[in-house]
Short mmCIF file of C-alpha atoms and ligand atoms in Angstrom, two decimals:
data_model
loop_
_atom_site.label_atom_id
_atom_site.label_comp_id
_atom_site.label_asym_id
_atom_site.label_seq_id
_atom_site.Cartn_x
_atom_site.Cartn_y
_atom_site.Cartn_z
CA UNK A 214 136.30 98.96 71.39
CA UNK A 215 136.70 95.06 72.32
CA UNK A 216 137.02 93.39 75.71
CA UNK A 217 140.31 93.64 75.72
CA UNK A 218 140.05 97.16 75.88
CA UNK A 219 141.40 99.25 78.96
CA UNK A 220 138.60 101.05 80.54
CA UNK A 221 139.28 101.10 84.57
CA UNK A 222 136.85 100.31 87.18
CA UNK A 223 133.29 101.46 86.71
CA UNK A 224 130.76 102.79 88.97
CA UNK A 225 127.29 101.44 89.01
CA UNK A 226 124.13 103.10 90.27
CA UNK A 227 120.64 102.13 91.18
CA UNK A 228 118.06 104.30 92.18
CA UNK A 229 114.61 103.06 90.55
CA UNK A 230 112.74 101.65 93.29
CA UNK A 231 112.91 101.37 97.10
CA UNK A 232 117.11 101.07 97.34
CA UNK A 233 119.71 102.82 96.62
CA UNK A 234 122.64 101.09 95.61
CA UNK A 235 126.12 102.01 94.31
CA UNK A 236 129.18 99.79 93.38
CA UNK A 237 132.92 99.87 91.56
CA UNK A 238 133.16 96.95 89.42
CA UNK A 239 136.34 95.79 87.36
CA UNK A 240 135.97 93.12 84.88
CA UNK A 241 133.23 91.81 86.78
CA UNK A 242 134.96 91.56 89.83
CA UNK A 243 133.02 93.62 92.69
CA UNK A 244 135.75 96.16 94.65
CA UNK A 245 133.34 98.24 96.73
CA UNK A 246 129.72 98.39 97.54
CA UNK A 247 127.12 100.14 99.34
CA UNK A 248 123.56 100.11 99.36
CA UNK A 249 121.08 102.34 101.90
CA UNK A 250 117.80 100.15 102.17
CA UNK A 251 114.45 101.84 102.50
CA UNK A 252 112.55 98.99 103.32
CA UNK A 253 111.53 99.99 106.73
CA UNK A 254 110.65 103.27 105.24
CA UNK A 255 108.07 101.68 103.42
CA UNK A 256 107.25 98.67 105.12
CA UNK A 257 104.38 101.15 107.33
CA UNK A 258 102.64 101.54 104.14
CA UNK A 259 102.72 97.86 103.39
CA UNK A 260 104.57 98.88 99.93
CA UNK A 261 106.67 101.11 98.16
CA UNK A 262 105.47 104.95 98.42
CA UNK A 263 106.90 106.69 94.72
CA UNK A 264 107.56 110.44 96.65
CA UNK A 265 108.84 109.34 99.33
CA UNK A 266 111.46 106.89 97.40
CA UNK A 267 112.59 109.29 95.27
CA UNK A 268 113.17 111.86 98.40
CA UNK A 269 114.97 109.38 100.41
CA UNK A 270 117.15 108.62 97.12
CA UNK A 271 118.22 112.61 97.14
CA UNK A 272 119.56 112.02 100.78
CA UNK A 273 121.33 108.79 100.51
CA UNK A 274 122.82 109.08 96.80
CA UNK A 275 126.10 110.35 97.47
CA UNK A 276 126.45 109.34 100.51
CA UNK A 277 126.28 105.52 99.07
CA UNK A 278 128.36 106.28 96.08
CA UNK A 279 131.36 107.76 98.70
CA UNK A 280 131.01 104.56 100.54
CA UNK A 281 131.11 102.51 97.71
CA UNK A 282 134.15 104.55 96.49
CA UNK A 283 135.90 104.40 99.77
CA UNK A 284 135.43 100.33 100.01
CA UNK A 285 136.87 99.83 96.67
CA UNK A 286 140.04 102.39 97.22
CA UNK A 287 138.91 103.86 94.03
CA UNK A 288 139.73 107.71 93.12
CA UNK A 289 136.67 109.28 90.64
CA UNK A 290 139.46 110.62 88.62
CA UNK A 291 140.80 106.19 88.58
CA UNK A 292 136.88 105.54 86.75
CA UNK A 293 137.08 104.09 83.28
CA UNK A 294 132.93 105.64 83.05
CA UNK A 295 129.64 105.59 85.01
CA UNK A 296 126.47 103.41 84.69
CA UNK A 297 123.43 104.17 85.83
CA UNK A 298 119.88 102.26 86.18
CA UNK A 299 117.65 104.56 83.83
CA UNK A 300 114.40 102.09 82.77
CA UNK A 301 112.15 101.22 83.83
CA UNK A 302 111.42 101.95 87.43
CA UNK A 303 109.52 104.81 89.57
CA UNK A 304 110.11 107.99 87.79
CA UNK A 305 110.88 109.88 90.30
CA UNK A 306 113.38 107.64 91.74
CA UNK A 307 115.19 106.61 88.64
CA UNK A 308 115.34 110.99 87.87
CA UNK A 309 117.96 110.87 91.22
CA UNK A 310 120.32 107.95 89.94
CA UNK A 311 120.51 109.23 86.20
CA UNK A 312 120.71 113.11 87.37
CA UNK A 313 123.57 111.90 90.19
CA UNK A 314 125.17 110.15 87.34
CA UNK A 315 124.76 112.96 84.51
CA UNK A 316 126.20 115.56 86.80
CA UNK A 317 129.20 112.93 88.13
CA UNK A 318 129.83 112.01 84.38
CA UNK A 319 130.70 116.04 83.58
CA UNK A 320 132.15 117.03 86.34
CA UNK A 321 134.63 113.82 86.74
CA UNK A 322 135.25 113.92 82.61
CA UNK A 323 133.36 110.40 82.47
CA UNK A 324 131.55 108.52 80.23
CA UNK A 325 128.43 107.74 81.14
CA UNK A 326 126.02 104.92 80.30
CA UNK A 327 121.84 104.21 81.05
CA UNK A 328 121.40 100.48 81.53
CA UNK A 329 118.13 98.86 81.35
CA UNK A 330 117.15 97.61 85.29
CA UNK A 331 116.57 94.10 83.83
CA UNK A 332 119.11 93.66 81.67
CA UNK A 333 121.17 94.49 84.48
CA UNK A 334 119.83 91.97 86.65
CA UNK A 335 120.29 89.21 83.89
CA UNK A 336 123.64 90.61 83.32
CA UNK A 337 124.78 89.72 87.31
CA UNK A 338 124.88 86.27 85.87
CA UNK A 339 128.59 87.51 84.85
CA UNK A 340 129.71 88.65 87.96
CA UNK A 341 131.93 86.80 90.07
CA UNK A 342 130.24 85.24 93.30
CA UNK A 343 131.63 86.93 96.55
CA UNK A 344 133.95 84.61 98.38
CA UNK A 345 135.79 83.59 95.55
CA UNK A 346 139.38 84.92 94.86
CA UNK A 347 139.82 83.56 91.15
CA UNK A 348 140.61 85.80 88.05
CA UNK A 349 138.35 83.75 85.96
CA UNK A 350 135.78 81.64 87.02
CA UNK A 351 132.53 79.47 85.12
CA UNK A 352 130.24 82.08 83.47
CA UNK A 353 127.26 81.19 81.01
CA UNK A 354 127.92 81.19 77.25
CA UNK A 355 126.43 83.26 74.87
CA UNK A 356 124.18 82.76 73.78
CA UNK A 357 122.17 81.90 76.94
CA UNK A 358 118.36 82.20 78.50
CA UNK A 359 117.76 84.15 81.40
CA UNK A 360 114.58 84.16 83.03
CA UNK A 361 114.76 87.53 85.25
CA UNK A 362 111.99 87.32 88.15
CA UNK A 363 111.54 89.99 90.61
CA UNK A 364 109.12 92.55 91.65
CA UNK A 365 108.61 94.45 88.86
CA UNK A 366 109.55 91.06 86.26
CA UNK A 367 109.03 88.01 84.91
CA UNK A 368 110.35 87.79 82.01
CA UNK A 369 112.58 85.08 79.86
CA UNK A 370 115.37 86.36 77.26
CA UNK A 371 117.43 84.81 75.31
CA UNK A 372 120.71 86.82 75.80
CA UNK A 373 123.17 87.54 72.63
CA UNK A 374 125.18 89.92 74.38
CA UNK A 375 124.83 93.19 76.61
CA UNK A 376 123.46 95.06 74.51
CA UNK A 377 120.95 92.36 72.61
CA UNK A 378 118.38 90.36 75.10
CA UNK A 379 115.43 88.87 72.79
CA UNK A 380 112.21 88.60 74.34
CA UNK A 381 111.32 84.59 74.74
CA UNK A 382 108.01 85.27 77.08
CA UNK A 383 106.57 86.96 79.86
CA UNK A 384 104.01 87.13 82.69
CA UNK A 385 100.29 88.53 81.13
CA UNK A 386 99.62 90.06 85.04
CA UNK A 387 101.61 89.76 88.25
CA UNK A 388 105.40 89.48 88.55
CA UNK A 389 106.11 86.16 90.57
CA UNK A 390 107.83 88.85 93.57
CA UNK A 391 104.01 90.64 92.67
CA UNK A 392 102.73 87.63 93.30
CA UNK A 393 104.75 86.48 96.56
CA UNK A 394 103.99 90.08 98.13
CA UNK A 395 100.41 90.21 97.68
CA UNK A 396 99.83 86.39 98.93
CA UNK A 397 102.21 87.92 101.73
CA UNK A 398 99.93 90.32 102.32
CA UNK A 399 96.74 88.49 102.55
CA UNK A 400 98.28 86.44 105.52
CA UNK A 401 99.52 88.91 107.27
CA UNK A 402 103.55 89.13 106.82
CA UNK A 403 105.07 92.50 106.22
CA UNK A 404 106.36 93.91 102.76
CA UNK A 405 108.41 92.73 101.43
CA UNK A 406 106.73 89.01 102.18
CA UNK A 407 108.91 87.22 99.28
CA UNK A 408 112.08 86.39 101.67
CA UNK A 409 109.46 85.44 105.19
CA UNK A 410 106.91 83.52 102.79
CA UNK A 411 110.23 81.11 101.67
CA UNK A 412 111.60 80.96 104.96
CA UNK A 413 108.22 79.80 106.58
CA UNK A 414 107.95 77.52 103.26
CA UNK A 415 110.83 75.43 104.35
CA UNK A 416 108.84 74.43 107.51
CA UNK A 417 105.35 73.51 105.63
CA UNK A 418 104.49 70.81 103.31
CA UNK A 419 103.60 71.03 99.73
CA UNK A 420 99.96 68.97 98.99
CA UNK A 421 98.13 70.26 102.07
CA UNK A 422 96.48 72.88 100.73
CA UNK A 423 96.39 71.94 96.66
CA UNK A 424 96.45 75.26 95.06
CA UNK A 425 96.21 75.34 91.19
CA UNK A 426 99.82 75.27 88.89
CA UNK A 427 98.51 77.60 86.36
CA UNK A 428 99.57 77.69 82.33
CA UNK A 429 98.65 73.87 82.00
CA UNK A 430 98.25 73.07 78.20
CA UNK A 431 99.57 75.86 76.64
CA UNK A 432 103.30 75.99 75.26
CA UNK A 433 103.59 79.99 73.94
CA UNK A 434 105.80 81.23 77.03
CA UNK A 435 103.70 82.64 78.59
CA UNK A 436 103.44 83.28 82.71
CA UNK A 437 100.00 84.55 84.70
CA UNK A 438 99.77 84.12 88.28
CA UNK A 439 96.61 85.90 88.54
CA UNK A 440 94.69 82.38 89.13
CA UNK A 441 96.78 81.76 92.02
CA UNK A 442 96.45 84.58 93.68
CA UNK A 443 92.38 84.61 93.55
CA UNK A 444 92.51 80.77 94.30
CA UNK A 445 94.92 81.44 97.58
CA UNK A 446 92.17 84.19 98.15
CA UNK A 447 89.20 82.52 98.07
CA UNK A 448 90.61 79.40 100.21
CA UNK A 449 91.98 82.28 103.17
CA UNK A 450 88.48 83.26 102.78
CA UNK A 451 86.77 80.51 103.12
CA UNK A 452 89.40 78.46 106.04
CA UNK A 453 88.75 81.66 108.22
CA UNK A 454 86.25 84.06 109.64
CA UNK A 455 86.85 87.86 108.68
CA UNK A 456 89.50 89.04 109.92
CA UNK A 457 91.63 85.75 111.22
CA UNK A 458 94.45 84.58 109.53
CA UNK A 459 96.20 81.26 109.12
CA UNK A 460 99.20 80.61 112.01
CA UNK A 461 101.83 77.66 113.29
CA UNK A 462 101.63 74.63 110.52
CA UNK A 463 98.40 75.90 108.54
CA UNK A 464 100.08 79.13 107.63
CA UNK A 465 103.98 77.14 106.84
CA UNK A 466 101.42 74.18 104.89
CA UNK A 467 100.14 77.37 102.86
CA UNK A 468 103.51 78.94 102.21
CA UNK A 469 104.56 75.70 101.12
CA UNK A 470 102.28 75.19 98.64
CA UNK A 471 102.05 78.33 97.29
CA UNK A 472 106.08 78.88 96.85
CA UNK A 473 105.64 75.47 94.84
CA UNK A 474 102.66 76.81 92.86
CA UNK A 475 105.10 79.57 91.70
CA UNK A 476 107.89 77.68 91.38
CA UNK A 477 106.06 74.50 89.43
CA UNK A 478 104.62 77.09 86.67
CA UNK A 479 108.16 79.27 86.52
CA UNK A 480 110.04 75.85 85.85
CA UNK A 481 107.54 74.25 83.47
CA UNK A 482 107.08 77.14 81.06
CA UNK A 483 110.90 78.56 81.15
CA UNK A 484 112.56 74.86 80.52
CA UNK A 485 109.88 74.17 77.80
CA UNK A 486 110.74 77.57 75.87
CA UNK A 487 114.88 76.46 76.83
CA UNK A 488 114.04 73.52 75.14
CA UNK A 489 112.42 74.77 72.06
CA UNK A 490 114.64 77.92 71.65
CA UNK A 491 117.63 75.10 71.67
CA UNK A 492 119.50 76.68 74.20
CA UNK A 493 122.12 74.78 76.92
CA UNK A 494 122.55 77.66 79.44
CA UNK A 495 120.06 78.89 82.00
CA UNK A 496 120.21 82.15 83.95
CA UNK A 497 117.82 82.88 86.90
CA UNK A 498 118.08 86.38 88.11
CA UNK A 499 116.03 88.93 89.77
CA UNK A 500 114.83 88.94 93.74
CA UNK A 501 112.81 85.54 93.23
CA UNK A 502 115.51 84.02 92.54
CA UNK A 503 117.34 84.27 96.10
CA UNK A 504 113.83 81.80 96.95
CA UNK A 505 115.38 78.59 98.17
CA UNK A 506 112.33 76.33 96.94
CA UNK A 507 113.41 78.08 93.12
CA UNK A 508 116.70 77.38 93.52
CA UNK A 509 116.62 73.79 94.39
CA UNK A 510 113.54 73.15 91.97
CA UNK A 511 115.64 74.63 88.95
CA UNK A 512 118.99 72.64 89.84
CA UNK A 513 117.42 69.38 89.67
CA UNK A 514 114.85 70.13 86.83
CA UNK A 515 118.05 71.49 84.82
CA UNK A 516 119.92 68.92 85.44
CA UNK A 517 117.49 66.18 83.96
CA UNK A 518 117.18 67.98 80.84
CA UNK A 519 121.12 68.41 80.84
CA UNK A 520 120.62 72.30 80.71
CA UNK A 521 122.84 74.09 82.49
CA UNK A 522 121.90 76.14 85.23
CA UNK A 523 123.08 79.58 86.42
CA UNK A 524 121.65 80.93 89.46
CA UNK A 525 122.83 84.64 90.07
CA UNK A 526 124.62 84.68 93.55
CA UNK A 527 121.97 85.59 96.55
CA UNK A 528 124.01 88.57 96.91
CA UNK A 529 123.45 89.82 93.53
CA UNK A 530 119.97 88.69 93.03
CA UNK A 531 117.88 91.79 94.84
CA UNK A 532 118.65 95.38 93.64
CA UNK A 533 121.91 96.29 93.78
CA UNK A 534 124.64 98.43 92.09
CA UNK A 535 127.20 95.74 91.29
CA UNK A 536 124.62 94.36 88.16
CA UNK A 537 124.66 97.83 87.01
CA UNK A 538 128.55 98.81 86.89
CA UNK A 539 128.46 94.94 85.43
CA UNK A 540 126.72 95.88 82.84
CA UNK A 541 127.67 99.27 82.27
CA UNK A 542 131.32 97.55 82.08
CA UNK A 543 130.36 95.41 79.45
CA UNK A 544 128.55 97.86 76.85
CA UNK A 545 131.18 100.77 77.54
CA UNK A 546 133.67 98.26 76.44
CA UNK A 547 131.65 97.59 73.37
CA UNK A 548 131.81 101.10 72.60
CA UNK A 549 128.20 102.48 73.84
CA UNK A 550 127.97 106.01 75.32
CA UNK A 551 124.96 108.16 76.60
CA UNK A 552 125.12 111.64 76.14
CA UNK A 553 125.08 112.86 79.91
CA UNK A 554 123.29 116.14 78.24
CA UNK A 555 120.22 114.31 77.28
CA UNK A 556 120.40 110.63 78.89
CA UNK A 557 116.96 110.73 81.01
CA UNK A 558 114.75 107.97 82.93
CA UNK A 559 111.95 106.08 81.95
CA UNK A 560 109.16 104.69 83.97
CA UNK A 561 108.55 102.29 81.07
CA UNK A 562 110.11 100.49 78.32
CA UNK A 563 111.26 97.38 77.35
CA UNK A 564 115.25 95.90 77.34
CA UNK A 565 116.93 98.33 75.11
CA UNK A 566 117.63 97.38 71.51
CA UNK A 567 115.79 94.19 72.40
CA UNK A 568 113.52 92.44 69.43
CA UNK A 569 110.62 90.72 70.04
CA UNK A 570 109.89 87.47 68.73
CA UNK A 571 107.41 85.46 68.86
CA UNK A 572 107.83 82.14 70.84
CA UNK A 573 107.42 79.05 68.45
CA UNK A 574 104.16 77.79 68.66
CA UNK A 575 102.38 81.39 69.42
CA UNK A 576 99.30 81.98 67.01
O1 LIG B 874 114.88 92.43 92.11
P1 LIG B 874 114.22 93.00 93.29
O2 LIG B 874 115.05 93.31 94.51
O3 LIG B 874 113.45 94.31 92.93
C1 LIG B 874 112.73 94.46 91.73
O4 LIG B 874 113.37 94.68 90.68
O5 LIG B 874 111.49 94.30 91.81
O6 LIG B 874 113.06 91.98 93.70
C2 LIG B 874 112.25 92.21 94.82
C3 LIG B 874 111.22 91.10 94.88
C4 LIG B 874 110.18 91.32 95.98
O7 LIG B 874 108.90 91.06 95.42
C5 LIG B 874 110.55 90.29 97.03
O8 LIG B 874 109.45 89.84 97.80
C6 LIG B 874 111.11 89.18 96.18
O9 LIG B 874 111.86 89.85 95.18
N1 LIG B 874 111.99 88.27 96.92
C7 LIG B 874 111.72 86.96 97.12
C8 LIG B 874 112.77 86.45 97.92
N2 LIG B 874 113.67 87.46 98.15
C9 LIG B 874 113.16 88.58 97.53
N3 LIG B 874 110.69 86.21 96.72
C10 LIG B 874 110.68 84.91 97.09
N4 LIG B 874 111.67 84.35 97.85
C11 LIG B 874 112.71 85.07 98.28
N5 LIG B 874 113.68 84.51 99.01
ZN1 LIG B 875 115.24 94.57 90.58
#
């Protein structure tokens, strides 16, 4: 089967951590979309609780996926297949999204597809940004590197196709949205702190508090953020008596700095591998990469090294079902199937029918 294929609008749906998401996507172009949030679910427990994601997912999964139907005036009988998120994610949660899609895929006559929850983020790079009516509009070419940070991620790929994303490097601890949570945490914002930290960021100033950059020296694509986060500890610790926290310009100075910490080490390491993998096009997907400090950061880094630069659309860049009916879209049309008889999640995994390799210079 080649792109040119017909197929017919394609359902995507995302189940594997705290939202459920569903969306009808056609040739990347987004026709309907719902997603049922459980952040304030969760945000009492100052993170995401597994059980009670996965029982909130059996309430709201076809209720979303109507909605999502409805929007996009799109019969199930009018579906050219069905793609679900199936790794990695919270087991239980993912079990609701690929069970949901196993059981729509039979009963509807559909194919159905499991898409890796990463792949699918680095695959919104394709989809086309709300607001804009075109047919065709600027996409990266293949092949392309895609640095996918979120909660769960932070990985970079260099991206063949759908189904081929080659491991470049990735963190050794935290996830950079890890990483923003947690610091979130220790002063006092709610879960999830990544969006608050960057808004208060914008009102601090970098160099007040001098936090360490991290991954100085070494060139094998590799990410940690573990420094930071004890360093950002043990200054909280020692600034303020038990139990006070930083407020007004002390607490904005700290966001500032510790956004650019982040930021700094994500840009240094990714455009260094860019540049030794020889590669033109940059993708930045994931949560993270909605952070406005990131986004400004990477434009004018990329731009110096004349690589160019891809952000995925704010709208795309948290969880969401579009990336997943994106994706789906693009390996059903290559001619990949699940069997909706045995297709199952996965808490763990890496990008399917992804090699490793090692980054040049690694020992
Ligand atoms: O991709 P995503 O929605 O879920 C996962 O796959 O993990 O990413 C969620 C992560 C959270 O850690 C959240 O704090 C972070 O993305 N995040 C941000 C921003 N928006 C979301 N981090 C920094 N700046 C933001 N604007
Ligand atoms: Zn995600």
């Amino acid at each position: 089967m080649t792109s040119a294929t017909p197929l017919g609008p394609v359902l995507g749906l995302e189940t594997s951590c705290d939202e459920t998401a569903a969306a009808v996507v056609e040739r990347g172009r987004v026709l309907g979309q719902s997603v049922a949030t459980q952040i304030p679910i969760h945000r009492r427990f100052g993170g995401v609780v597994p059980e009670v994601a996965a029982r909130n997912h059996l309430m709201t999964v076809l209720p979303t996926i109507e909605a999502a139907l409805a929007q996009a005036c799109v019969a199930p009988q009018a579906l050219g297949g069905i793609a679900v998120t199936a790794r990695p994610g919270l087991i239980g949660a993912l079990l609701v999204g690929v069970q949901t899609a196993n059981a729509l895929a039979w009963a509807w006559h559909k194919p159905v597809i499991g898409v890796d929850h990463t792949a699918a983020h680095v695959w919104s790079a394709m989809l086309r940004p709300p607001g804009l009516d075109a047919d065709d509009w600027p996409r990266p070419r293949l092949p392309f590197a895609a640095l996918a940070v979120s909660g769960g991620h932070t990985s970079l790929y260099r991206v063949n196709g759908p189904a081929e994303l080659v491991l470049l490097g990735r963190t050794l601890d935290d996830a950079a949205g890890e990483a923003f949570d947690k610091f979130g945490k220790l002063i006092g914002l709610p879960y999830p702190a990544g969006p608050e930290v960057d808004r208060l960021a914008a009102q601090g100033r970098v160099g007040q508090v001098r936090l360490p950059r991290g991954m100085l020296g070494r060139s094998d694509g590799a990410y940690s953020f573990s420094g930071l986060k004890t360093a950002v500890r043990m200054h909280v610790a020692s600034q303020y008596a038990s139990g006070a926290l930083p407020t007004g310009a002390e607490r904005a100075n700290l966001c500032a700095d510790f956004q650019a910490a982040v930021v700094e080490q994500l840009l240094r390491v990714t455009l260094d591998s860019v540049r030794r993998h020889r590669l033109r096009d940059l993708v930045v997907a994931g949560g993270v990469a909605a952070n406005c400090g990131l986004r400004a950061g990477f434009a004018e880094a990329c731009a110096r090294a004349r690589v160019r630069f891809w952000p995925v659309a704010p709208a795309y860049c948290g969880d969401n079902g579009a990336m997943v009916a994106c994706l789906g879209e693009a390996l059903l049309r290559a001619g990949h199937r699940d069997d909706p008889f045995t297709l199952d999640a996965q808490a763990t995994g890496e990008v399917r029918r992804a090699a490793t390799v090692p980054a040049a210079g690694a020992p």
